[in-house]
Coordinates of C-alpha atoms in Angstrom, one line a residue:
X936 CA 2.8 -8.0 -41.7
X937 CA 4.2 -5.7 -39.0
X938 CA 3.3 -2.1 -39.2
X939 CA 6.4 0.1 -39.2
X940 CA 7.1 3.7 -38.6
X941 CA 10.2 5.9 -38.3
X942 CA 11.5 8.2 -35.6
X943 CA 11.3 11.9 -36.6
X944 CA 12.1 13.6 -33.3
X945 CA 13.7 12.8 -30.0
X946 CA 13.9 14.9 -26.8
X947 CA 14.2 14.0 -23.1
X948 CA 12.7 10.5 -22.9
X949 CA 10.1 11.3 -25.6
X950 CA 10.2 9.9 -29.1
X951 CA 8.0 11.2 -31.9
X952 CA 7.3 8.5 -34.6
X953 CA 5.7 8.9 -38.0
X954 CA 3.5 6.1 -39.4
X955 CA 1.4 5.7 -42.5
X956 CA -2.2 6.9 -42.2
X957 CA -3.8 3.5 -41.7
X958 CA -1.3 2.0 -39.3
X959 CA -1.3 4.5 -36.4
X960 CA -0.8 2.8 -33.1
X961 CA -3.3 3.3 -30.2
X962 CA -2.5 5.0 -26.8
X963 CA -0.7 2.6 -24.4
X964 CA 0.4 0.3 -27.2
X965 CA 4.0 -0.8 -27.2
X966 CA 6.5 -0.1 -30.0
X967 CA 9.8 -1.9 -30.4
X968 CA 13.0 -1.3 -32.2
X969 CA 16.6 -2.7 -32.2
X970 CA 15.3 -6.2 -32.9
X971 CA 12.7 -6.0 -30.1
X972 CA 15.3 -5.0 -27.5
X973 CA 14.1 -1.4 -27.0
X974 CA 10.6 -0.6 -25.9
X975 CA 8.5 2.6 -26.3
X976 CA 5.0 3.2 -25.0
X977 CA 2.6 5.4 -27.0
X978 CA 1.2 8.3 -24.8
X979 CA -0.1 10.8 -27.3
X980 CA -1.5 10.9 -30.8
X981 CA -0.2 14.1 -32.4
X982 CA -2.0 13.9 -35.8
X983 CA -3.2 11.2 -38.2
X984 CA 0.3 10.0 -38.9
X985 CA 2.3 10.9 -35.8
X986 CA 2.5 9.7 -32.2
X987 CA 4.6 10.5 -29.2
X988 CA 5.9 7.7 -27.1
X989 CA 7.9 7.5 -23.9
X990 CA 11.0 5.3 -23.6
X991 CA 10.4 2.3 -21.4
X992 CA 13.7 0.5 -21.9
X993 CA 16.7 1.0 -24.3
X994 CA 19.3 -1.5 -25.3
X995 CA 21.3 1.0 -27.3
X996 CA 21.1 4.6 -28.4
X997 CA 18.0 5.7 -30.3
X998 CA 18.5 7.8 -33.5
X999 CA 16.4 9.8 -35.9
X1000 CA 15.1 7.6 -38.8
X1001 CA 15.3 4.4 -36.7
X1002 CA 12.7 1.9 -37.8
X1003 CA 9.9 1.3 -35.2
X1004 CA 7.5 -1.7 -35.2
X1005 CA 4.0 -1.4 -33.8
X1006 CA 3.3 -4.5 -31.6
X1007 CA -0.5 -3.6 -31.6
X1008 CA -0.7 -4.5 -27.9
X1009 CA 0.2 -3.1 -24.5
X1010 CA 2.2 -4.8 -21.8
X1011 CA 1.7 -8.6 -21.4
X1012 CA 0.6 -9.5 -17.9
X1013 CA 1.3 -13.0 -16.4
X1014 CA -1.9 -14.3 -14.9
X1015 CA -3.5 -17.2 -13.0
X1016 CA -2.4 -19.8 -10.5
X1017 CA 0.4 -20.8 -12.9
X1018 CA 2.0 -17.4 -12.5
X1019 CA 2.4 -17.6 -8.7
X1020 CA 5.7 -18.2 -7.0
X1021 CA 7.7 -15.8 -9.0
X1022 CA 8.9 -12.2 -9.5
X1023 CA 8.1 -10.3 -12.7
X1024 CA 9.4 -7.2 -14.3
X1025 CA 7.4 -4.7 -16.4
X1026 CA 7.8 -6.9 -19.5
X1027 CA 6.0 -9.7 -17.7
X1028 CA 9.2 -11.8 -17.7
X1029 CA 9.8 -14.1 -14.7
X1030 CA 13.0 -13.1 -12.9
X1031 CA 13.4 -16.4 -11.1
X1032 CA 14.4 -19.4 -13.1
X1033 CA 13.4 -23.0 -12.4
X1034 CA 10.3 -22.1 -10.4
X1035 CA 8.0 -24.2 -12.5
X1036 CA 5.9 -21.2 -13.4
X1037 CA 4.3 -21.3 -16.8
X1038 CA 1.8 -18.4 -16.8
X1039 CA -0.7 -17.4 -19.4
X1040 CA -0.6 -13.8 -20.5
X1041 CA -3.2 -11.2 -21.2
X1042 CA -2.9 -7.5 -22.1
X1043 CA -2.7 -4.9 -19.4
X1044 CA -6.0 -3.3 -18.5
X1045 CA -7.9 -5.7 -20.8
X1046 CA -10.3 -7.2 -18.2
X1047 CA -11.4 -4.2 -16.2
X1048 CA -14.6 -5.0 -14.3
X1049 CA -16.6 -2.2 -12.7
X1050 CA -19.3 -4.4 -11.1
X1051 CA -19.2 -4.1 -7.4
X1052 CA -20.7 -6.2 -4.6
X1053 CA -23.2 -4.1 -2.6
X1054 CA -24.1 -6.6 0.1
X1055 CA -24.0 -5.9 3.8
X1056 CA -21.8 -8.9 4.7
X1057 CA -18.7 -7.3 6.0
X1058 CA -15.9 -9.8 6.8
X1059 CA -13.1 -8.5 9.0
X1060 CA -9.5 -9.5 8.2
X1061 CA -7.4 -9.6 11.4
X1062 CA -3.8 -8.4 11.0
X1063 CA -2.6 -9.2 14.5
X1064 CA -1.3 -5.6 14.7
X1065 CA -3.0 -4.1 17.7
X1066 CA -3.1 -0.5 16.4
X1067 CA -4.7 -1.5 13.1
X1068 CA -7.1 -4.1 14.4
X1069 CA -8.4 -1.8 17.2
X1070 CA -8.5 1.7 15.5
X1071 CA -9.1 0.7 11.9
X1072 CA -10.3 -2.9 11.4
X1073 CA -9.7 -4.1 7.8
X1074 CA -12.9 -5.3 6.0
X1075 CA -12.5 -7.6 3.0
X1076 CA -12.4 -5.6 -0.2
X1077 CA -11.3 -2.4 1.6
X1078 CA -8.4 -0.1 0.7
X1079 CA -6.0 0.9 3.4
X1080 CA -3.5 3.7 2.9
X1081 CA -0.3 3.8 5.0
X1082 CA 0.8 7.4 5.0
X1083 CA 4.2 8.6 6.3
X1084 CA 7.3 10.5 5.6
X1085 CA 10.7 8.9 5.0
X1086 CA 11.9 6.4 7.5
X1087 CA 8.9 6.1 9.8
X1088 CA 8.2 2.4 9.0
X1089 CA 5.8 2.2 6.1
X1090 CA 7.4 -0.7 4.3
X1091 CA 8.1 -2.6 7.6
X1092 CA 4.5 -2.3 8.6
X1093 CA 3.4 -3.5 5.1
X1094 CA 5.7 -6.5 5.4
X1095 CA 4.3 -7.3 8.8
X1096 CA 0.7 -7.1 7.5
X1097 CA 1.6 -9.5 4.6
X1098 CA 3.2 -12.0 7.0
X1099 CA 0.5 -11.9 9.7
X1100 CA -2.5 -12.1 7.4
X1101 CA -1.0 -15.1 5.5
X1102 CA -0.3 -16.7 8.8
X1103 CA -3.9 -16.6 9.8
X1104 CA -5.6 -16.9 6.4
X1105 CA -4.0 -19.7 4.5
X1106 CA -6.1 -19.5 1.3
X1107 CA -5.4 -15.9 0.2
X1108 CA -3.4 -14.9 -2.8
X1109 CA -0.8 -12.2 -2.5
X1110 CA 0.2 -9.7 -5.2
X1111 CA 3.0 -7.3 -4.3
X1112 CA 3.7 -4.3 -6.6
X1113 CA 6.9 -2.5 -6.1
X1114 CA 6.8 0.9 -7.9
X1115 CA 9.9 3.0 -7.8
X1116 CA 11.3 1.6 -4.5
X1117 CA 14.7 0.1 -3.6
X1118 CA 15.6 -3.3 -5.0
X1119 CA 16.9 -4.2 -1.6
X1120 CA 13.4 -4.0 -0.1
X1121 CA 12.0 -6.3 -2.8
X1122 CA 14.8 -8.8 -2.2
X1123 CA 14.2 -8.7 1.6
X1124 CA 10.5 -9.2 1.1
X1125 CA 11.1 -12.1 -1.3
X1126 CA 13.4 -13.8 1.2
X1127 CA 10.8 -13.4 4.0
X1128 CA 8.0 -14.8 1.8
X1129 CA 10.3 -17.7 0.6
X1130 CA 11.5 -18.6 4.1
X1131 CA 7.9 -18.5 5.4
X1132 CA 6.7 -20.7 2.6
X1133 CA 4.3 -17.9 1.5
X1134 CA 5.8 -17.3 -2.0
X1135 CA 3.8 -20.2 -3.4
X1136 CA 0.7 -18.1 -3.1
X1137 CA 2.4 -14.9 -4.2
X1138 CA 3.4 -12.8 -7.2
X1139 CA 5.7 -9.9 -7.1
X1140 CA 5.8 -7.2 -9.8
X1141 CA 8.8 -5.0 -9.5
X1142 CA 9.9 -1.8 -11.1
X1143 CA 12.9 -0.3 -9.3
X1144 CA 13.6 3.3 -8.7
X1145 CA 16.3 3.4 -11.4
X1146 CA 13.9 2.2 -14.0
X1147 CA 12.3 4.7 -16.5
X1148 CA 9.2 6.6 -15.4
X1149 CA 7.3 4.7 -18.0
X1150 CA 8.2 1.4 -16.4
X1151 CA 7.5 2.8 -12.9
X1152 CA 4.0 4.0 -13.8
X1153 CA 3.1 0.9 -15.8
X1154 CA 4.0 -1.7 -13.1
X1155 CA 1.0 -0.7 -11.0
X1156 CA -1.8 -1.3 -13.7
X1157 CA 0.2 -4.5 -14.7
X1158 CA -0.1 -5.8 -11.1
X1159 CA -3.7 -4.8 -10.7
X1160 CA -4.6 -6.6 -14.0
X1161 CA -3.1 -9.8 -12.5
X1162 CA -5.1 -9.2 -9.3
X1163 CA -8.3 -8.6 -11.3
X1164 CA -7.8 -11.9 -13.1
X1165 CA -7.4 -13.8 -9.8
X1166 CA -10.6 -12.2 -8.4
X1167 CA -12.9 -12.4 -11.5
X1168 CA -11.7 -15.6 -13.2
X1169 CA -10.1 -17.7 -10.5
X1170 CA -12.7 -16.5 -7.9
X1171 CA -10.1 -15.8 -5.3
X1172 CA -9.7 -13.3 -2.5
X1173 CA -6.6 -11.3 -3.2
X1174 CA -4.4 -9.3 -1.0
X1175 CA -2.8 -6.5 -3.0
X1176 CA 0.2 -4.6 -1.6
X1177 CA 1.5 -1.5 -3.4
X1178 CA 4.7 0.1 -2.3
X1179 CA 4.7 3.0 -3.1
X1180 CA 1.7 4.6 -4.7
X1181 CA 3.4 8.0 -4.5
X1182 CA 6.2 6.7 -6.8
X1183 CA 3.5 5.8 -9.3
X1184 CA 2.1 9.4 -9.1
X1185 CA 5.7 10.7 -9.4
X1186 CA 6.4 8.7 -12.5
X1187 CA 3.1 9.9 -14.1
X1188 CA 4.2 13.4 -13.3
X1189 CA 7.6 12.9 -14.9
X1190 CA 5.9 11.6 -18.1
X1191 CA 3.4 14.4 -18.1
X1192 CA 6.3 17.0 -17.8
X1193 CA 8.2 15.3 -20.6
X1194 CA 5.1 15.5 -22.8
X1195 CA 5.0 19.2 -22.2
X1196 CA 1.7 19.2 -20.2
X1197 CA 1.2 22.1 -17.9
X1198 CA 1.5 21.3 -14.2
X1199 CA -1.3 21.9 -11.7
X1200 CA -1.4 22.4 -7.9
X1201 CA 1.9 21.8 -6.2
X1202 CA 3.7 21.1 -9.4
X1203 CA 1.8 17.8 -10.0
X1204 CA 0.3 16.8 -13.3
X1205 CA -3.1 18.2 -14.2
X1206 CA -4.4 14.6 -14.6
X1207 CA -3.5 13.7 -11.0
X1208 CA -7.0 12.9 -9.9
X1209 CA -7.9 10.8 -12.9
X1210 CA -4.5 9.0 -12.7
X1211 CA -5.2 7.9 -9.2
X1212 CA -8.9 7.1 -9.7
X1213 CA -8.1 4.9 -12.8
X1214 CA -6.1 2.7 -10.4
X1215 CA -8.2 2.9 -7.2
X1216 CA -11.6 2.4 -8.8
X1217 CA -10.5 -1.2 -9.8
X1218 CA -9.9 -2.4 -6.3
X1219 CA -13.0 -3.7 -4.6
X1220 CA -15.1 -6.8 -3.7
X1221 CA -17.6 -8.3 -6.1
X1222 CA -19.6 -11.6 -6.4
X1223 CA -16.5 -13.4 -7.7
X1224 CA -14.0 -12.5 -5.0
X1225 CA -12.3 -9.5 -3.5
X1226 CA -9.2 -7.4 -3.8
X1227 CA -8.2 -6.0 -0.4
X1228 CA -5.4 -3.5 -0.9
X1229 CA -2.7 -2.0 1.3
X1230 CA -0.9 0.9 -0.1
X1231 CA 2.0 2.9 1.2
X1232 CA 2.0 6.6 0.4
X1233 CA 5.1 8.7 0.9
X1234 CA 4.4 12.1 2.4
X1235 CA 6.8 14.8 1.1
X1236 CA 7.8 16.9 4.1
X1237 CA 5.5 14.8 6.2
X1238 CA 2.7 16.9 4.8
X1239 CA -0.8 15.3 4.8
X1240 CA -2.1 18.2 2.8
X1241 CA 0.2 17.4 -0.2
X1242 CA -1.9 17.1 -3.3
X1243 CA -0.7 13.6 -4.0
X1244 CA -1.8 12.4 -0.5
X1245 CA -5.2 14.2 -0.9
X1246 CA -5.8 12.6 -4.3
X1247 CA -5.3 9.2 -2.8
X1248 CA -7.2 9.9 0.5
X1249 CA -10.4 10.4 -1.4
X1250 CA -10.4 6.8 -2.6
X1251 CA -9.4 4.9 0.5
X1252 CA -11.5 3.2 3.2
X1253 CA -8.9 3.7 5.8
X1254 CA -6.0 6.2 6.2
X1255 CA -3.3 5.0 8.6
X1256 CA -0.9 7.8 9.4
X1257 CA 2.6 7.1 10.7
X1258 CA 3.9 10.0 12.7
X1259 CA 7.5 11.2 13.2
X1260 CA 6.5 12.5 16.6
X1261 CA 5.4 9.0 17.6
X1262 CA 8.6 7.4 16.4
X1263 CA 10.6 10.1 18.3
X1264 CA 8.9 8.8 21.5
X1265 CA 10.1 5.2 20.6
X1266 CA 6.5 4.2 19.8
X1267 CA 6.6 1.6 17.0
X1268 CA 4.6 1.2 14.9
X1269 CA 4.6 5.0 14.9
X1270 CA 0.8 5.1 14.5
X1271 CA -1.1 8.3 15.1
X1272 CA -4.7 7.4 16.0
X1273 CA -5.9 10.9 16.0
X1274 CA -4.7 11.7 12.4
X1275 CA -5.9 8.3 11.1
X1276 CA -9.4 7.4 10.1
X1277 CA -11.4 4.5 8.8
X1278 CA -15.0 4.0 7.6
X1279 CA -15.0 0.6 9.2
X1280 CA -15.5 2.2 12.6
X1281 CA -19.2 1.4 12.4
X1282 CA -21.2 -0.3 15.2
X1283 CA -22.9 -2.5 12.6
X1284 CA -19.5 -3.8 11.4
X1285 CA -17.4 -4.1 14.5
X1286 CA -20.0 -4.4 17.3
X1287 CA -21.0 -2.0 20.1
X1288 CA -18.3 -3.0 22.5
X1289 CA -15.5 -2.3 20.1
X1290 CA -17.1 0.8 18.7
X1291 CA -17.6 2.3 22.2
X1292 CA -14.0 1.4 23.1
X1293 CA -12.6 3.3 20.1
X1294 CA -14.7 6.4 20.8
X1295 CA -13.5 6.5 24.5
X1296 CA -9.9 5.8 23.6
X1297 CA -9.8 8.6 21.0
X1298 CA -11.5 10.9 23.5
X1299 CA -8.8 10.2 26.1
X1300 CA -6.0 10.6 23.6
X1301 CA -7.4 13.8 22.2
X1302 CA -7.8 15.3 25.7
X1303 CA -4.2 14.2 26.6
X1304 CA -3.0 16.0 23.5
X1305 CA -4.8 19.1 24.5
X1306 CA -3.2 18.9 28.0
X1307 CA 0.3 18.5 26.8
X1308 CA 0.9 22.2 26.5
X1309 CA -0.5 22.8 29.9
X1310 CA 1.8 20.2 31.4
X1311 CA 4.8 21.7 29.7
X1312 CA 4.1 25.0 31.4
X1313 CA 2.6 24.0 34.8
X1314 CA 3.8 20.4 35.2
X1315 CA 1.8 17.2 35.7
X1316 CA 1.3 17.9 39.5
X1317 CA -0.7 21.0 38.8
X1318 CA -3.4 19.1 36.9
X1319 CA -6.8 18.3 38.6
X1320 CA -7.5 14.7 39.6
X1321 CA -9.6 13.9 36.5
X1322 CA -7.0 15.3 34.1
X1323 CA -4.3 13.2 35.9
X1324 CA -6.3 10.1 35.3
X1325 CA -6.8 10.9 31.6
X1326 CA -3.1 11.5 31.2
X1327 CA -2.2 8.2 32.8
X1328 CA -4.7 6.3 30.7
X1329 CA -3.4 8.0 27.6
X1330 CA 0.2 7.1 28.4
X1331 CA -0.8 3.5 29.1
X1332 CA -2.7 3.4 25.7
X1333 CA 0.2 4.8 23.9
X1334 CA 2.5 2.2 25.4
X1335 CA 0.1 -0.6 24.8
X1336 CA -0.1 0.0 21.1
X1337 CA 3.6 -0.6 20.7
X1338 CA 4.4 -4.0 19.3
X1339 CA 7.3 -6.2 18.4
X1340 CA 7.1 -7.3 14.7
X1341 CA 8.1 -10.6 13.2
X1342 CA 9.7 -8.7 10.4
X1343 CA 12.1 -6.9 12.8
X1344 CA 13.1 -9.8 15.0
X1345 CA 16.6 -10.0 13.4
X1346 CA 17.6 -6.6 14.6
X1347 CA 15.4 -6.0 17.7
X1348 CA 16.2 -9.5 19.0
X1349 CA 12.7 -9.5 20.4
X1350 CA 10.2 -12.1 19.2
X1351 CA 7.2 -10.8 17.1
X1352 CA 3.7 -11.0 18.6
X1353 CA 0.4 -11.7 16.9
X1354 CA -2.5 -10.4 19.0
X1355 CA -6.1 -11.3 18.2
X1356 CA -8.6 -8.6 17.8
X1357 CA -10.6 -9.9 20.7
X1358 CA -7.6 -9.7 23.0
X1359 CA -6.7 -6.3 21.8
X1360 CA -10.2 -4.9 22.4
X1361 CA -10.5 -6.5 25.9
X1362 CA -7.0 -5.2 26.8
X1363 CA -7.9 -1.6 25.8
X1364 CA -11.2 -1.8 27.7
X1365 CA -9.3 -2.8 30.9
X1366 CA -7.1 0.2 30.5
X1367 CA -10.1 2.5 29.9
X1368 CA -11.7 1.1 33.0
X1369 CA -8.7 2.2 35.0
X1370 CA -7.7 -1.2 36.2
X1371 CA -4.0 -0.3 35.9
X1372 CA -4.3 3.4 36.9
X1373 CA -1.8 3.1 39.7
X1374 CA 0.9 1.3 37.7
X1375 CA 3.6 2.7 35.4
X1376 CA 2.6 2.9 31.7
X1377 CA 5.9 1.2 30.8
X1378 CA 4.5 -2.1 31.9
X1379 CA 2.5 -2.1 28.6
X1380 CA 5.4 -1.3 26.3
X1381 CA 5.9 -4.0 23.6
X1382 CA 3.7 -6.6 25.3
X1383 CA 1.0 -8.6 23.5
X1384 CA -2.3 -8.3 25.3
X1385 CA -2.5 -7.2 29.0
X1386 CA -4.5 -10.1 30.2
X1387 CA -1.5 -11.6 32.0
X1388 CA -0.6 -8.3 33.7
X1389 CA -2.1 -8.1 37.2
X1390 CA -4.5 -5.3 37.8
X1391 CA -4.2 -2.8 40.7
X1392 CA -6.8 -4.8 42.6
X1393 CA -4.9 -8.0 42.2
X1394 CA -1.7 -6.3 43.4
X1395 CA -3.6 -4.7 46.3
X1396 CA -2.5 -1.2 45.3

């Protein structure tokens, strides 16, 4: 028999419900009313008979004394191979009809596995994006954060990563989690995956920006539960894409404020660190398979020291920063190699040639940045010979790391380019060796590799 309670208090998007002593629901359990058309999620146990829940979805107005039913479970998550090729909302309902998907369901957060793989076998996943493959190679099971303010290209870059990796690695499974983003972006991504025949290996879990904070914060663990099932039970390598982890934090903050919890640094919830770690600590490689995750993180005011960004930083293997200064120079992707970092930059993982090239490239770019103020005051011609060479190499490197994307072909009218990691490294080494030092940096703008560009020696310069 269903355990029932009644609403005794309502404020904001919080509902207080009274149950009998022996039928109190647990935290994260769903409650329903209005014939199962309105959903609440338990967030706090007030006393032995009372709980507080947040509103997930309402089909009609909620009133005092309304009867509430305890479902005794949390969100249902569609899992397994049968769930692929569809889009799901936070209820776990498929949004696309006639797709032939008949998923099994499990409860959210019910199969958390903390067992990690501690081997030394590091398999690199090529993205075909020069800036990523060179400066921060992706290792299977790693977590990459894509940081940036509004409009610098986070979502476009993520779409390109999805497209390129699936183009090269056919057997991967994709899970895309859209938390608090525009529905237009989800539709565009679906259309791209569908037209590229990639949707058959993909699931999408979407909670739009106009959904309740409870829905926006829950969609992330829902999608991660689906990824964990594919890794641990289907023994698959999973690519997990989360857009945008900041919206998850924001939704958690809204719920925290509604519950009357005191804010912490920067106005964020006092549980910020644990909220993030409860998500991030589930994404890794083990003996069953791997979850390699790519997460966009919005930066309020382009501030890398924002508490939300710092909380996520601590859990990532790579931090890719998209800079407004780079985009202002017409450098796309607007990647900032000096602000970005990765713990895959290790000689044992990427090899000595690649490692040395990264160190030298960063040295040149850092020196160039230091010289920019000098050039503004004195001009380029007043630099010494060595500094002029460094500036030229830096400008050539900046131009080289621009790239046309497949995802932007329809408005740039330029074909996308996939560049192998080997070609990227060799191309950078040729620039570092000064083989193009007498040529204009613009010859490298939006090209693939530079192996077809004649060197100074070949041009008799």
